[in-house]
Amino acid sequence: MVLNDLHRDRLLSHYGIDSNHLAIKQMVDGDMLASIDQAKARDLLDQDVPSGGILIRYPDSQNFTIRLDQPKNGDDRRQRKYLRPTGAKNELYVPPGTDILKSNEIWITEGELKALRSSIDGLPVVALSGIWNWRDGQAKDDLAGLIADLDCDWNGKSFILIYDSDIKRNHPAYPAFQRLADVLYSHGARRVKIVTLPEIKDLKKAGIDDFLNKLNGSAVSKIEGLIKISPYIVPGALGYQRFIEELKKRNENDPELSIDIELATKALILAGKEADAHGLLSSFHLTTDRQRAYISDAKHYAKSRKSDEEKDITASISQNLKYGLFRDQVNREIIKVWFEDEKGISKAEYVYSDSSRFTKWIVDQIEKSYGKTPDKCLIDRIKSSITAQFLYSQREVIVSHRFLKVDGTIFYSLNDDSNHVLQITAKGVEILSSDADKNVVFINPPQSLAQPMPDLSTPPSGLDLLFTEDLVNITDPEDQMMYKVILAASLASDGPRHIICFHGEAGAGKSSAADLIKRLLDPEKALRQKMPSSQDGRKSLFNNRDVVLLDNLTNAPEWMLNDLCLASTGGHDVDRKLYTDSDEVLIDLHKLVLITGINPVGSWRSDFIERCVVFQLKRIGIVVDETAIWQRFEELRPKLLGALINTVKEALKILPEISKTNLTRISTGSRFGEACARAMGYEPNEFMNALKNRQKSAKIQMAYTDSVSKALLLFMGGVDSFKGTYSDLHRELGYLVCDEERRMRSWPKNGAALSRKVNTIKDVLQTAGLQISEDRDQRRGIIITKTGLPKDTDASAAPQNESQVESGQETAMSIGDVSSNAMDGITEIADCNNQDAPSPSDALDAKTVFSLPSRENFVEDSNNSIIKSANIASLRPRRPAKPRHTDSSMNLSETISSNCVPNGCHDGTGRKQVGISAIAGPSAGEIEDIKGDNAGSVYSAAKTPIMLESRRAGGLDSCAACGNDFPAHLASFFHGFKGPVCRKCSVRLNTDKSAKKSHPRDDTEMLFYYGWLKRLSNEESDGLLREFESKANSSALSFKEVIPSESC
């Protein structure tokens, strides 16, 4: 290898090194100085470099440095002209011909060529390859980290440590030589000085080589003059003891002894050892006044040094961050800092100024530069100084943790060692290494994990690997489409996003399905989060991730549902900044939310349901090792991520073709979802139609699970419309629910509360077939009109059995075919034991009662004479309202007459009445049998059920006792609840938990009890009938004399 002419000229012009000088010529001949090209430099450094350069070899060593022709830009945006192999051992560069062992004074500077230039003028200059390279970068202790070339006993030699002109007291590197001075004292150095060279005109910075080159003959004398006026460095905590030991060995007649005494006194005072300082001064037989003078000067020096050091620390850190200050979209302060990894490689990172991560960086910088741990007061002063600089920082950036969309471009952070960011547009995918150039900043919390480089050769169909490799327990083709589309749309949407909910019984793979989305989009150490117990906990939950996974969420308070709605559609929460009166902190709640749980969360909030895409998973039949599943996922992750990225890229091309009308509530998410579906090969509107049907089904499910909604549906079962006040409606609905439900907090306590509740479920009721409007003719008026269910609604989405909900929760058992007149077919099955409801043909044997709201839906079963309905739904037995017109002193005829109204007048208000629980009346032949006992008069006609009910709504049948015209219903007394009452004649069937313990309380009840037993006609009822007749004969009731009033 040779030194080419270009490099010879550069050495002479830049450094004043003449290649014809004897020492330099010998170095060139021995390949100690040589020219290398870019390829050779790349091979030697094992890294990419922009050019070749000058190779500088260390004497008697394998180490070398390359001075590049073109500087390389580092990750911290600083240009590096001198490069060494990564992990190379730090050594002291001693130019050929320089013998530091024979010199009483050694000069140390930074840069091999500076030392080489100084050696030409005979100066005892040695060089470090970096200002901190006198120590091993991995060692925490300065003594342990000292390089071997300096780790020796210097036996009274003095050192001059020379900085370039740019390294002043506030420079972050200034403490490097201060700490080196302390280490040299600990190794026997006599005295140490630090010199910062002055600036030279027209030069950005000046080193000792520039002084020697520019000032020619006067340079050496000027440098020596600077050294002479520079103060000596006071030994620090590492070196003062060795310094004092050497001081005690000195001759008292030494003319420079007073300088050493002064340094030793200051060192002891700095170390907090004032008593030792007095003892040291006494040992030199100094007068009391001289001792006091030394102590006083040392104390003043210690006080000023502490103040100056704190100022230097604050100034150096603030100066280091001068060009790394930003503000995000919510005006939070962001700082760009550099952390060193285990290999000593600096990595840029963005942190918030009020984060613990930034505090850690400050502590690391102070420990690294000054060798001590700062106290809280110093850290606070540094933060205050930096905060003041933000007043002049106007650069705003858009911040996210993992992904975001800006002006049609999607950015996705891999959070790897190189800070790679994927820029996705309709034109393609570009891999960026610097994100701040695009005014987009990603702040990755410590718990965030890196993503592998995606395999961009995988087409969108690669997402089918989720199902072909059995990574997700979803087998239905439509559900698979929804899963893939919602996954892709969640990554690409910059507006409202759907909340993804996974429900199903235990062991259905709900958490795994949500985990997979989390791992693909925003992996972190803690995949699943717990719902915070208070609103304060949501700050860290929403601030530190882009995907929030709430696992096993069974219930959520109102404030949490409100936050989740804001997370879906986008919004902020405002909080007062700590220790301020008017400053505010904005919490960005716009995140992708995943929810898992056995039961639906927020099923009573229609606005929440509209934001959700629900996946109902079935239990996995064969249990598979979860570890094996995730190992397979890790193998496929690059392909899955590549397929996801390519899907988004193709969707960006298709998006302009998607109509902006006829969308769902989450308009942006559904529109981009349609684009993603088409990018995957699905037909136009296939995804949109499936999404709309899913949301309609969710509303139907809510209609049959929400207590107020279900009561309204039952109330409107036999009428076409209702007009009245909310107070009237509240009173009527109260007859349709049991006492326990009325006492629940969710049940409205008055008309005003009912008005607020109806407003929240108005759209659900509309989907279920009820149109709610305001009656402006009266205060708090309401008009309810039946419109019928949409014909394309899939009502089978209603829960199918009680295993789908918590124990005791009311659900729809079977809705069947829903049509426009479905409101007329709402039917209830009362099962007080919370067991599966029997079929109609087994109802009597199972002692179960059927509710049939209107006569139009009644049909007679010729086999068992049971009136059935095409639509049956489950409902637990209801506790009736207390009867209002019961007088135990009246016999049956008096009771009927006193409570009777003319037929067709109903209850005097024009409103008809309806009940909930009923059983079919006897057939025509059976009525004749009962009439033979003069008990058949309680039945108004054939095919009319026995009627005992007090709850209003609407209907067509008549009360058998008083003739009041409303549907006939009778609750079973075999299942442990009190029977209903007729609102007009107060007839009520009082029973206990079994038929054998039932005891009618009055004549009317006895009459109906008798009719009931006659209707059953089985062995058990025959025995009860005989028992009843025997007791009835001893009472005042004569069955043969009971005849209804003619007025009825």
Tab-separated table of C-alpha atoms in Angstrom, residues 63-220:
chain	number	residue	atom	x	y	z
A	63	ASN	CA	-5.148	-1.121	15.939
A	64	PHE	CA	-5.773	1.446	13.243
A	65	THR	CA	-7.897	4.457	12.368
A	66	ILE	CA	-9.168	5.519	8.946
A	67	ARG	CA	-9.512	9.199	8.125
A	68	LEU	CA	-12.333	9.239	5.521
A	69	ASP	CA	-12.272	11.512	2.514
A	70	GLN	CA	-16.030	12.046	2.917
A	71	PRO	CA	-17.435	12.105	6.466
A	72	LYS	CA	-20.066	9.547	7.413
A	73	ASN	CA	-23.319	10.738	8.925
A	74	GLY	CA	-24.054	8.983	12.189
A	75	ASP	CA	-27.420	8.117	13.699
A	76	ASP	CA	-27.086	11.240	15.855
A	77	ARG	CA	-26.613	13.343	12.687
A	78	ARG	CA	-23.004	14.134	13.568
A	79	GLN	CA	-20.392	13.731	10.871
A	80	ARG	CA	-17.587	11.316	11.588
A	81	LYS	CA	-14.296	11.694	9.748
A	82	TYR	CA	-12.344	9.187	11.841
A	83	LEU	CA	-13.592	5.607	12.069
A	84	ARG	CA	-12.333	2.513	13.815
A	85	PRO	CA	-13.675	-1.050	13.719
A	86	THR	CA	-16.648	-1.601	16.010
A	87	GLY	CA	-15.467	-3.101	19.280
A	88	ALA	CA	-11.791	-2.235	18.705
A	89	LYS	CA	-9.682	-1.910	21.824
A	90	ASN	CA	-8.844	1.632	22.934
A	91	GLU	CA	-5.130	2.438	22.931
A	92	LEU	CA	-2.883	5.456	23.332
A	93	TYR	CA	-1.387	6.626	20.030
A	94	VAL	CA	2.323	7.425	20.499
A	95	PRO	CA	3.892	8.804	17.338
A	96	PRO	CA	7.149	7.230	16.232
A	97	GLY	CA	10.092	9.056	17.837
A	98	THR	CA	8.161	10.217	20.913
A	99	ASP	CA	9.445	8.749	24.195
A	100	ILE	CA	6.987	9.598	26.947
A	101	LEU	CA	8.972	7.690	29.565
A	102	LYS	CA	11.879	10.112	29.333
A	103	SER	CA	9.708	13.231	29.440
A	104	ASN	CA	8.689	14.822	32.758
A	105	GLU	CA	5.649	16.343	31.124
A	106	ILE	CA	3.212	14.536	28.806
A	107	TRP	CA	0.646	16.262	26.596
A	108	ILE	CA	-2.537	14.370	25.682
A	109	THR	CA	-4.947	15.428	22.945
A	110	GLU	CA	-7.602	13.874	20.702
A	111	GLY	CA	-6.719	12.680	17.202
A	112	GLU	CA	-3.804	10.663	15.861
A	113	LEU	CA	-2.813	13.151	13.122
A	114	LYS	CA	-2.635	15.967	15.707
A	115	ALA	CA	-0.117	14.000	17.729
A	116	LEU	CA	1.769	13.099	14.571
A	117	ARG	CA	1.992	16.789	13.586
A	118	SER	CA	3.163	17.766	17.086
A	119	SER	CA	5.902	15.148	17.043
A	120	ILE	CA	7.485	16.892	14.041
A	121	ASP	CA	8.055	19.939	16.274
A	122	GLY	CA	9.385	17.756	19.101
A	123	LEU	CA	6.437	18.199	21.430
A	124	PRO	CA	5.672	15.303	23.854
A	125	VAL	CA	2.140	14.845	22.492
A	126	VAL	CA	0.254	11.550	22.503
A	127	ALA	CA	-3.294	11.063	21.276
A	128	LEU	CA	-6.527	9.328	22.105
A	129	SER	CA	-8.816	8.197	19.297
A	130	GLY	CA	-11.719	9.886	21.121
A	131	ILE	CA	-12.138	12.286	23.976
A	132	TRP	CA	-13.529	9.479	26.164
A	133	ASN	CA	-11.283	6.724	24.815
A	134	TRP	CA	-8.865	6.813	27.772
A	135	ARG	CA	-11.232	4.272	29.306
A	136	ASP	CA	-13.199	1.200	28.319
A	137	GLY	CA	-16.710	2.346	27.453
A	138	GLN	CA	-18.348	-0.696	29.074
A	139	ALA	CA	-16.736	-0.225	32.493
A	140	LYS	CA	-18.716	1.745	35.045
A	141	ASP	CA	-15.700	2.600	37.213
A	142	ASP	CA	-13.005	4.929	35.875
A	143	LEU	CA	-10.196	3.074	37.586
A	144	ALA	CA	-11.334	-0.281	36.271
A	145	GLY	CA	-11.909	1.149	32.798
A	146	LEU	CA	-8.558	2.871	32.379
A	147	ILE	CA	-6.743	1.658	29.241
A	148	ALA	CA	-3.572	-0.362	29.691
A	149	ASP	CA	-1.291	2.312	28.191
A	150	LEU	CA	-2.207	4.726	31.001
A	151	ASP	CA	-2.590	2.177	33.759
A	152	CYS	CA	0.885	2.530	35.260
A	153	ASP	CA	2.669	4.439	38.029
A	154	TRP	CA	3.594	7.822	36.632
A	155	ASN	CA	5.896	8.610	39.550
A	156	GLY	CA	5.650	12.376	39.693
A	157	LYS	CA	5.152	13.171	35.992
A	158	SER	CA	2.942	16.098	35.084
A	159	PHE	CA	0.234	16.001	32.420
A	160	ILE	CA	-1.210	18.636	30.104
A	161	LEU	CA	-4.607	17.690	28.714
A	162	ILE	CA	-5.362	19.749	25.581
A	163	TYR	CA	-8.890	20.344	24.269
A	164	ASP	CA	-9.786	21.674	20.839
A	165	SER	CA	-11.209	25.183	20.767
A	166	ASP	CA	-14.846	24.032	20.618
A	167	ILE	CA	-14.771	22.126	23.915
A	168	LYS	CA	-15.547	24.710	26.565
A	169	ARG	CA	-16.932	24.335	30.065
A	170	ASN	CA	-20.545	23.864	28.883
A	171	HIS	CA	-19.615	21.253	26.278
A	172	PRO	CA	-20.900	17.725	27.024
A	173	ALA	CA	-17.369	16.318	26.530
A	174	TYR	CA	-15.655	18.783	28.869
A	175	PRO	CA	-15.776	16.487	31.941
A	176	ALA	CA	-13.832	13.783	30.067
A	177	PHE	CA	-10.387	15.213	30.822
A	178	GLN	CA	-11.427	16.315	34.319
A	179	ARG	CA	-12.101	12.696	35.191
A	180	LEU	CA	-8.932	11.578	33.440
A	181	ALA	CA	-6.990	14.046	35.588
A	182	ASP	CA	-8.373	12.476	38.755
A	183	VAL	CA	-7.416	8.991	37.545
A	184	LEU	CA	-3.898	10.201	36.702
A	185	TYR	CA	-3.561	11.630	40.237
A	186	SER	CA	-4.510	8.231	41.608
A	187	HIS	CA	-1.652	6.750	39.530
A	188	GLY	CA	1.018	9.075	40.944
A	189	ALA	CA	0.838	12.138	38.665
A	190	ARG	CA	2.498	15.203	40.211
A	191	ARG	CA	0.180	17.842	38.752
A	192	VAL	CA	-2.407	17.991	35.943
A	193	LYS	CA	-3.593	20.963	33.874
A	194	ILE	CA	-6.403	21.228	31.331
A	195	VAL	CA	-6.040	23.677	28.450
A	196	THR	CA	-8.683	24.702	25.934
A	197	LEU	CA	-7.074	26.194	22.833
A	198	PRO	CA	-8.392	29.546	21.606
A	199	GLU	CA	-10.265	29.895	18.349
A	200	ILE	CA	-8.527	30.719	15.100
A	201	LYS	CA	-10.153	33.019	12.581
A	202	ASP	CA	-11.924	31.324	9.662
A	203	LEU	CA	-11.809	27.937	11.384
A	204	LYS	CA	-14.873	26.268	12.926
A	205	LYS	CA	-12.651	24.700	15.542
A	206	ALA	CA	-8.925	24.627	16.103
A	207	GLY	CA	-6.727	21.811	17.359
A	208	ILE	CA	-3.057	21.787	18.226
A	209	ASP	CA	-2.220	20.826	14.647
A	210	ASP	CA	-4.014	23.956	13.381
A	211	PHE	CA	-2.022	26.113	15.797
A	212	LEU	CA	1.271	24.606	14.664
A	213	ASN	CA	0.279	24.853	10.999
A	214	LYS	CA	-1.178	28.381	10.995
A	215	LEU	CA	1.073	30.178	13.458
A	216	ASN	CA	4.323	28.567	12.345
A	217	GLY	CA	7.241	29.483	14.637
A	218	SER	CA	5.251	31.320	17.310
A	219	ALA	CA	2.786	28.476	17.847
A	220	VAL	CA	4.834	26.560	20.400
